[in-house]
Amino acid sequence: MSYPIEIKDKAKNTKSIKVEAFRKNVRTTVPHKHHSYIELVYLSAGSGTHTIDTCTFTIKPPVLHIIKQDQLHFWNINSEPAGYVLILKKTFVDQYFDHELNYLLSRLSADCVLNIDWEDAPFIESLFDLLTRENAVTEKQNNVLIHLMKALFTKLLQQALPPGPKSRGSLYLSFHEQLAASNELINNVAYYARLLHTSPQNLNAACKKETGKPASVILSEYIVSEASRLLLYTQQSVSEIAYQLGFKDNSHFTKYFKKNTGSTPSQLRQP
């Protein structure tokens, strides 16, 4: 007899970001998935194993475990754990217009486990503590949370340098890096595939493997994200933004933006 895989939602009816101490009574869990968020678990104490998909990892604190959306995982902890849990809902990742944060998260998500140097552990734990305190006093995302997460992710990524084979070989991350480095965004997947010395089909397959989305969707989301950032946080006119993003005219930009967001550029700017 087969049983369906349990779907857990620790972020239900909560904010788009959730940070809290790892519960000491969590020792064993049944295999389950999370549909709508990524979970980062930092452990400063504890022993046992953690299984993510088909890989079982021995818990060796200090360590960070990254559970991506829809990955199956379960814990088997045999001593009292300590640490922090950071949950980022998919709605936050999709909607918040900060390329640096999204890029850092993409880099961090390239691995399942990140071993932490004992010398860096106190600093990382202090950032988690600050995030926990800030998250507890606010009901919405704010710049303090964003900057704290950037500092935390940057510090964690230092542990992964030089990049491992998975990070170094990720075509999706190279695509994201190319978009971030572009002075002018080009709405053409084949253009970026040529820059990355691959085919559009390979780039599309890499994006689907990493994110579940084709390269064309990754590109359009990036363009819309950049347009939204410019609309919300600069005084540039809609025409200037359209030109900067490579659209042939204001009308084309407006139609493209509305198709992807449901609102026009002018509507986004309305208070």
Short mmCIF file of C-alpha atoms in Angstrom, two decimals:
data_model
loop_
_atom_site.label_atom_id
_atom_site.label_comp_id
_atom_site.label_asym_id
_atom_site.label_seq_id
_atom_site.Cartn_x
_atom_site.Cartn_y
_atom_site.Cartn_z
CA MET A 1 0.00 0.00 0.00
CA SER A 2 1.35 3.45 -0.92
CA TYR A 3 0.93 6.60 1.11
CA PRO A 4 1.04 10.18 -0.14
CA ILE A 5 4.05 12.29 0.86
CA GLU A 6 3.13 14.75 3.58
CA ILE A 7 3.20 18.41 2.62
CA LYS A 8 4.11 20.68 5.53
CA ASP A 9 3.60 24.44 5.62
CA LYS A 10 5.40 26.07 8.54
CA ALA A 11 4.81 29.48 6.97
CA LYS A 12 1.03 29.22 6.71
CA ASN A 13 -0.71 32.39 7.86
CA THR A 14 2.63 34.03 8.59
CA LYS A 15 4.75 36.74 7.06
CA SER A 16 6.79 36.16 3.92
CA ILE A 17 9.87 35.77 6.12
CA LYS A 18 10.02 33.64 9.25
CA VAL A 19 13.06 33.32 11.52
CA GLU A 20 13.07 31.44 14.78
CA ALA A 21 15.20 29.24 17.03
CA PHE A 22 15.36 25.58 16.05
CA ARG A 23 12.94 23.75 18.34
CA LYS A 24 14.80 21.54 20.79
CA ASN A 25 12.00 18.95 20.80
CA VAL A 26 12.44 18.28 17.07
CA ARG A 27 14.27 14.97 16.89
CA THR A 28 12.65 12.85 14.16
CA THR A 29 10.28 13.81 11.37
CA VAL A 30 8.49 11.82 8.70
CA PRO A 31 9.53 12.36 5.07
CA HIS A 32 7.78 15.50 3.85
CA LYS A 33 7.98 18.42 1.42
CA HIS A 34 7.44 22.18 1.48
CA HIS A 35 5.60 23.56 -1.54
CA SER A 36 5.82 27.29 -1.08
CA TYR A 37 9.11 28.17 0.57
CA ILE A 38 12.83 27.52 0.94
CA GLU A 39 14.12 26.61 4.38
CA LEU A 40 17.60 27.30 5.73
CA VAL A 41 18.47 25.45 8.94
CA TYR A 42 21.59 26.44 10.89
CA LEU A 43 22.64 23.99 13.61
CA SER A 44 25.17 24.93 16.29
CA ALA A 45 24.55 21.72 18.28
CA GLY A 46 23.04 18.31 17.69
CA SER A 47 23.97 14.97 16.15
CA GLY A 48 22.29 12.44 13.91
CA THR A 49 21.32 12.55 10.26
CA HIS A 50 19.30 14.66 7.84
CA THR A 51 18.06 13.20 4.58
CA ILE A 52 17.35 15.48 1.61
CA ASP A 53 15.88 13.68 -1.40
CA THR A 54 18.17 10.66 -1.86
CA CYS A 55 21.17 11.96 0.12
CA THR A 56 21.65 11.38 3.86
CA PHE A 57 23.96 13.83 5.65
CA THR A 58 25.60 13.34 9.04
CA ILE A 59 24.91 16.39 11.22
CA LYS A 60 28.25 17.99 12.14
CA PRO A 61 27.72 21.45 13.71
CA PRO A 62 28.24 24.22 12.96
CA VAL A 63 26.49 23.54 9.68
CA LEU A 64 23.83 25.01 7.38
CA HIS A 65 21.29 22.74 5.66
CA ILE A 66 19.34 24.17 2.70
CA ILE A 67 15.99 22.59 1.80
CA LYS A 68 14.68 23.90 -1.50
CA GLN A 69 11.06 24.06 -2.52
CA ASP A 70 9.54 20.61 -3.16
CA GLN A 71 12.58 18.69 -1.92
CA LEU A 72 11.70 15.70 0.26
CA HIS A 73 13.52 15.67 3.60
CA PHE A 74 13.39 14.32 7.14
CA TRP A 75 15.42 14.55 10.37
CA ASN A 76 16.77 11.83 12.66
CA ILE A 77 18.43 13.74 15.52
CA ASN A 78 19.74 11.82 18.53
CA SER A 79 20.99 14.63 20.81
CA GLU A 80 19.58 18.01 21.80
CA PRO A 81 19.77 20.39 18.82
CA ALA A 82 20.31 24.14 18.82
CA GLY A 83 20.31 26.70 16.04
CA TYR A 84 17.99 28.70 13.84
CA VAL A 85 15.45 28.19 11.06
CA LEU A 86 14.99 30.78 8.31
CA ILE A 87 12.00 30.39 5.99
CA LEU A 88 11.56 32.46 2.83
CA LYS A 89 8.20 32.09 1.14
CA LYS A 90 8.09 31.83 -2.64
CA THR A 91 5.96 34.98 -2.79
CA PHE A 92 8.78 36.94 -1.17
CA VAL A 93 11.44 35.57 -3.50
CA ASP A 94 9.27 36.27 -6.55
CA GLN A 95 8.03 39.73 -5.60
CA TYR A 96 10.83 41.48 -3.75
CA PHE A 97 12.79 43.62 -6.18
CA ASP A 98 16.36 43.07 -5.00
CA HIS A 99 18.61 41.33 -7.49
CA GLU A 100 21.53 41.07 -5.06
CA LEU A 101 19.44 39.21 -2.49
CA ASN A 102 17.94 36.90 -5.09
CA TYR A 103 21.37 36.22 -6.57
CA LEU A 104 22.89 35.45 -3.15
CA LEU A 105 20.01 33.09 -2.42
CA SER A 106 20.49 31.36 -5.79
CA ARG A 107 24.19 30.90 -5.04
CA LEU A 108 23.44 29.58 -1.58
CA SER A 109 20.79 27.18 -2.92
CA ALA A 110 23.32 25.50 -5.20
CA ASP A 111 24.26 23.19 -2.32
CA CYS A 112 22.31 21.19 0.26
CA VAL A 113 24.84 21.42 3.12
CA LEU A 114 27.38 24.07 4.00
CA ASN A 115 29.93 23.33 6.72
CA ILE A 116 30.77 26.38 8.85
CA ASP A 117 34.17 27.29 10.25
CA TRP A 118 34.11 27.45 14.06
CA GLU A 119 35.79 30.86 13.93
CA ASP A 120 32.93 32.28 11.85
CA ALA A 121 30.16 30.58 13.80
CA PRO A 122 29.73 33.34 16.47
CA PHE A 123 29.30 36.02 13.80
CA ILE A 124 26.83 33.93 11.80
CA GLU A 125 24.87 33.14 14.96
CA SER A 126 24.72 36.84 15.86
CA LEU A 127 23.23 37.62 12.44
CA PHE A 128 20.62 34.90 12.90
CA ASP A 129 19.84 36.32 16.34
CA LEU A 130 19.43 39.85 14.94
CA LEU A 131 17.17 38.52 12.18
CA THR A 132 15.06 36.68 14.76
CA ARG A 133 14.67 39.81 16.89
CA GLU A 134 13.88 42.08 13.93
CA ASN A 135 11.42 39.58 12.46
CA ALA A 136 9.60 39.36 15.79
CA VAL A 137 8.87 43.11 15.97
CA THR A 138 7.72 43.76 12.40
CA GLU A 139 4.70 42.54 10.50
CA LYS A 140 6.15 43.25 7.08
CA GLN A 141 9.41 42.98 5.20
CA ASN A 142 11.68 45.97 5.69
CA ASN A 143 15.12 47.18 4.75
CA VAL A 144 16.66 46.04 8.02
CA LEU A 145 15.61 42.43 7.36
CA ILE A 146 16.81 42.65 3.78
CA HIS A 147 20.25 44.00 4.71
CA LEU A 148 20.65 41.49 7.54
CA MET A 149 19.86 38.64 5.16
CA LYS A 150 22.35 39.98 2.61
CA ALA A 151 25.05 40.11 5.29
CA LEU A 152 24.17 36.60 6.46
CA PHE A 153 24.08 35.07 2.97
CA THR A 154 27.34 36.79 1.99
CA LYS A 155 29.08 35.48 5.11
CA LEU A 156 27.71 31.98 4.55
CA LEU A 157 28.87 31.99 0.93
CA GLN A 158 32.40 32.78 2.06
CA GLN A 159 32.37 29.28 3.54
CA ALA A 160 31.81 27.87 0.07
CA LEU A 161 34.82 29.55 -1.54
CA PRO A 162 36.43 28.48 -3.73
CA PRO A 163 33.17 27.32 -5.32
CA GLY A 164 32.54 23.60 -5.43
CA PRO A 165 31.85 21.65 -8.60
CA LYS A 166 28.08 22.15 -8.38
CA SER A 167 28.35 25.93 -8.03
CA ARG A 168 31.05 26.27 -10.65
CA GLY A 169 29.15 24.19 -13.17
CA SER A 170 25.72 25.74 -12.79
CA LEU A 171 24.61 27.13 -16.13
CA TYR A 172 21.60 28.70 -14.47
CA LEU A 173 23.80 30.69 -12.07
CA SER A 174 26.02 31.76 -14.97
CA PHE A 175 22.88 32.97 -16.75
CA HIS A 176 21.86 34.94 -13.67
CA GLU A 177 25.36 36.42 -13.39
CA GLN A 178 25.24 37.44 -17.06
CA LEU A 179 21.90 39.19 -16.55
CA ALA A 180 23.22 41.04 -13.51
CA ALA A 181 26.33 42.13 -15.41
CA SER A 182 24.45 43.32 -18.51
CA ASN A 183 24.48 47.05 -19.16
CA GLU A 184 21.47 46.53 -21.42
CA LEU A 185 18.99 43.70 -21.01
CA ILE A 186 18.10 41.86 -24.22
CA ASN A 187 14.79 40.00 -24.28
CA ASN A 188 16.18 37.06 -26.20
CA VAL A 189 17.23 33.73 -24.68
CA ALA A 190 19.36 32.81 -27.70
CA TYR A 191 21.41 35.98 -27.19
CA TYR A 192 22.41 34.94 -23.66
CA ALA A 193 22.94 31.33 -24.72
CA ARG A 194 25.55 32.55 -27.24
CA LEU A 195 27.28 34.59 -24.53
CA LEU A 196 27.42 31.49 -22.34
CA HIS A 197 28.69 29.32 -25.22
CA THR A 198 25.75 26.97 -25.11
CA SER A 199 22.50 26.37 -26.95
CA PRO A 200 19.10 27.81 -26.03
CA GLN A 201 17.93 24.24 -25.41
CA ASN A 202 20.73 23.57 -22.89
CA LEU A 203 20.12 26.88 -21.13
CA ASN A 204 16.41 26.15 -20.98
CA ALA A 205 17.02 22.68 -19.52
CA ALA A 206 19.43 24.09 -16.88
CA CYS A 207 16.92 26.72 -15.78
CA LYS A 208 14.14 24.15 -15.54
CA LYS A 209 16.34 21.84 -13.47
CA GLU A 210 17.31 24.59 -11.00
CA THR A 211 14.04 26.52 -10.76
CA GLY A 212 11.30 24.61 -12.56
CA LYS A 213 10.97 27.53 -14.97
CA PRO A 214 12.16 27.83 -18.60
CA ALA A 215 14.87 30.35 -19.47
CA SER A 216 12.34 32.64 -21.16
CA VAL A 217 10.40 32.97 -17.90
CA ILE A 218 13.59 33.60 -15.89
CA LEU A 219 14.53 36.33 -18.36
CA SER A 220 11.10 37.98 -18.39
CA GLU A 221 10.93 37.88 -14.57
CA TYR A 222 14.34 39.52 -14.39
CA ILE A 223 13.32 42.26 -16.84
CA VAL A 224 10.05 42.90 -14.99
CA SER A 225 11.88 42.89 -11.65
CA GLU A 226 14.38 45.46 -12.91
CA ALA A 227 11.58 47.56 -14.41
CA SER A 228 9.65 47.45 -11.12
CA ARG A 229 12.72 48.50 -9.16
CA LEU A 230 13.31 51.46 -11.48
CA LEU A 231 9.65 52.44 -11.35
CA LEU A 232 9.43 52.29 -7.58
CA TYR A 233 12.81 53.60 -6.55
CA THR A 234 13.89 56.11 -9.21
CA GLN A 235 12.45 59.28 -10.71
CA GLN A 236 13.01 58.13 -14.29
CA SER A 237 10.04 58.47 -16.61
CA VAL A 238 8.32 55.40 -18.02
CA SER A 239 9.75 56.23 -21.44
CA GLU A 240 13.28 56.48 -20.04
CA ILE A 241 12.93 53.13 -18.29
CA ALA A 242 11.52 51.52 -21.45
CA TYR A 243 14.52 52.77 -23.43
CA GLN A 244 16.99 51.65 -20.74
CA LEU A 245 15.53 48.14 -20.78
CA GLY A 246 15.77 47.86 -24.56
CA PHE A 247 12.12 48.28 -25.56
CA LYS A 248 11.53 49.93 -28.90
CA ASP A 249 8.86 52.26 -27.55
CA ASN A 250 6.77 53.12 -24.48
CA SER A 251 3.71 51.25 -25.80
CA HIS A 252 5.61 48.00 -26.25
CA PHE A 253 7.05 48.28 -22.74
CA THR A 254 3.64 49.00 -21.19
CA LYS A 255 2.03 45.99 -22.90
CA TYR A 256 4.92 43.72 -21.87
CA PHE A 257 4.83 44.90 -18.26
CA LYS A 258 1.04 44.54 -17.97
CA LYS A 259 1.14 41.06 -19.51
CA ASN A 260 3.62 39.91 -16.88
CA THR A 261 2.32 41.77 -13.81
CA GLY A 262 -1.35 42.53 -14.45
CA SER A 263 -0.81 46.28 -14.06
CA THR A 264 0.69 49.06 -16.13
CA PRO A 265 3.92 50.87 -15.16
CA SER A 266 1.90 53.94 -14.22
CA GLN A 267 -0.42 51.90 -12.00
CA LEU A 268 2.55 50.43 -10.15
CA ARG A 269 3.72 53.92 -9.30
CA GLN A 270 0.37 54.96 -7.87
CA PRO A 271 0.44 55.28 -4.06
#
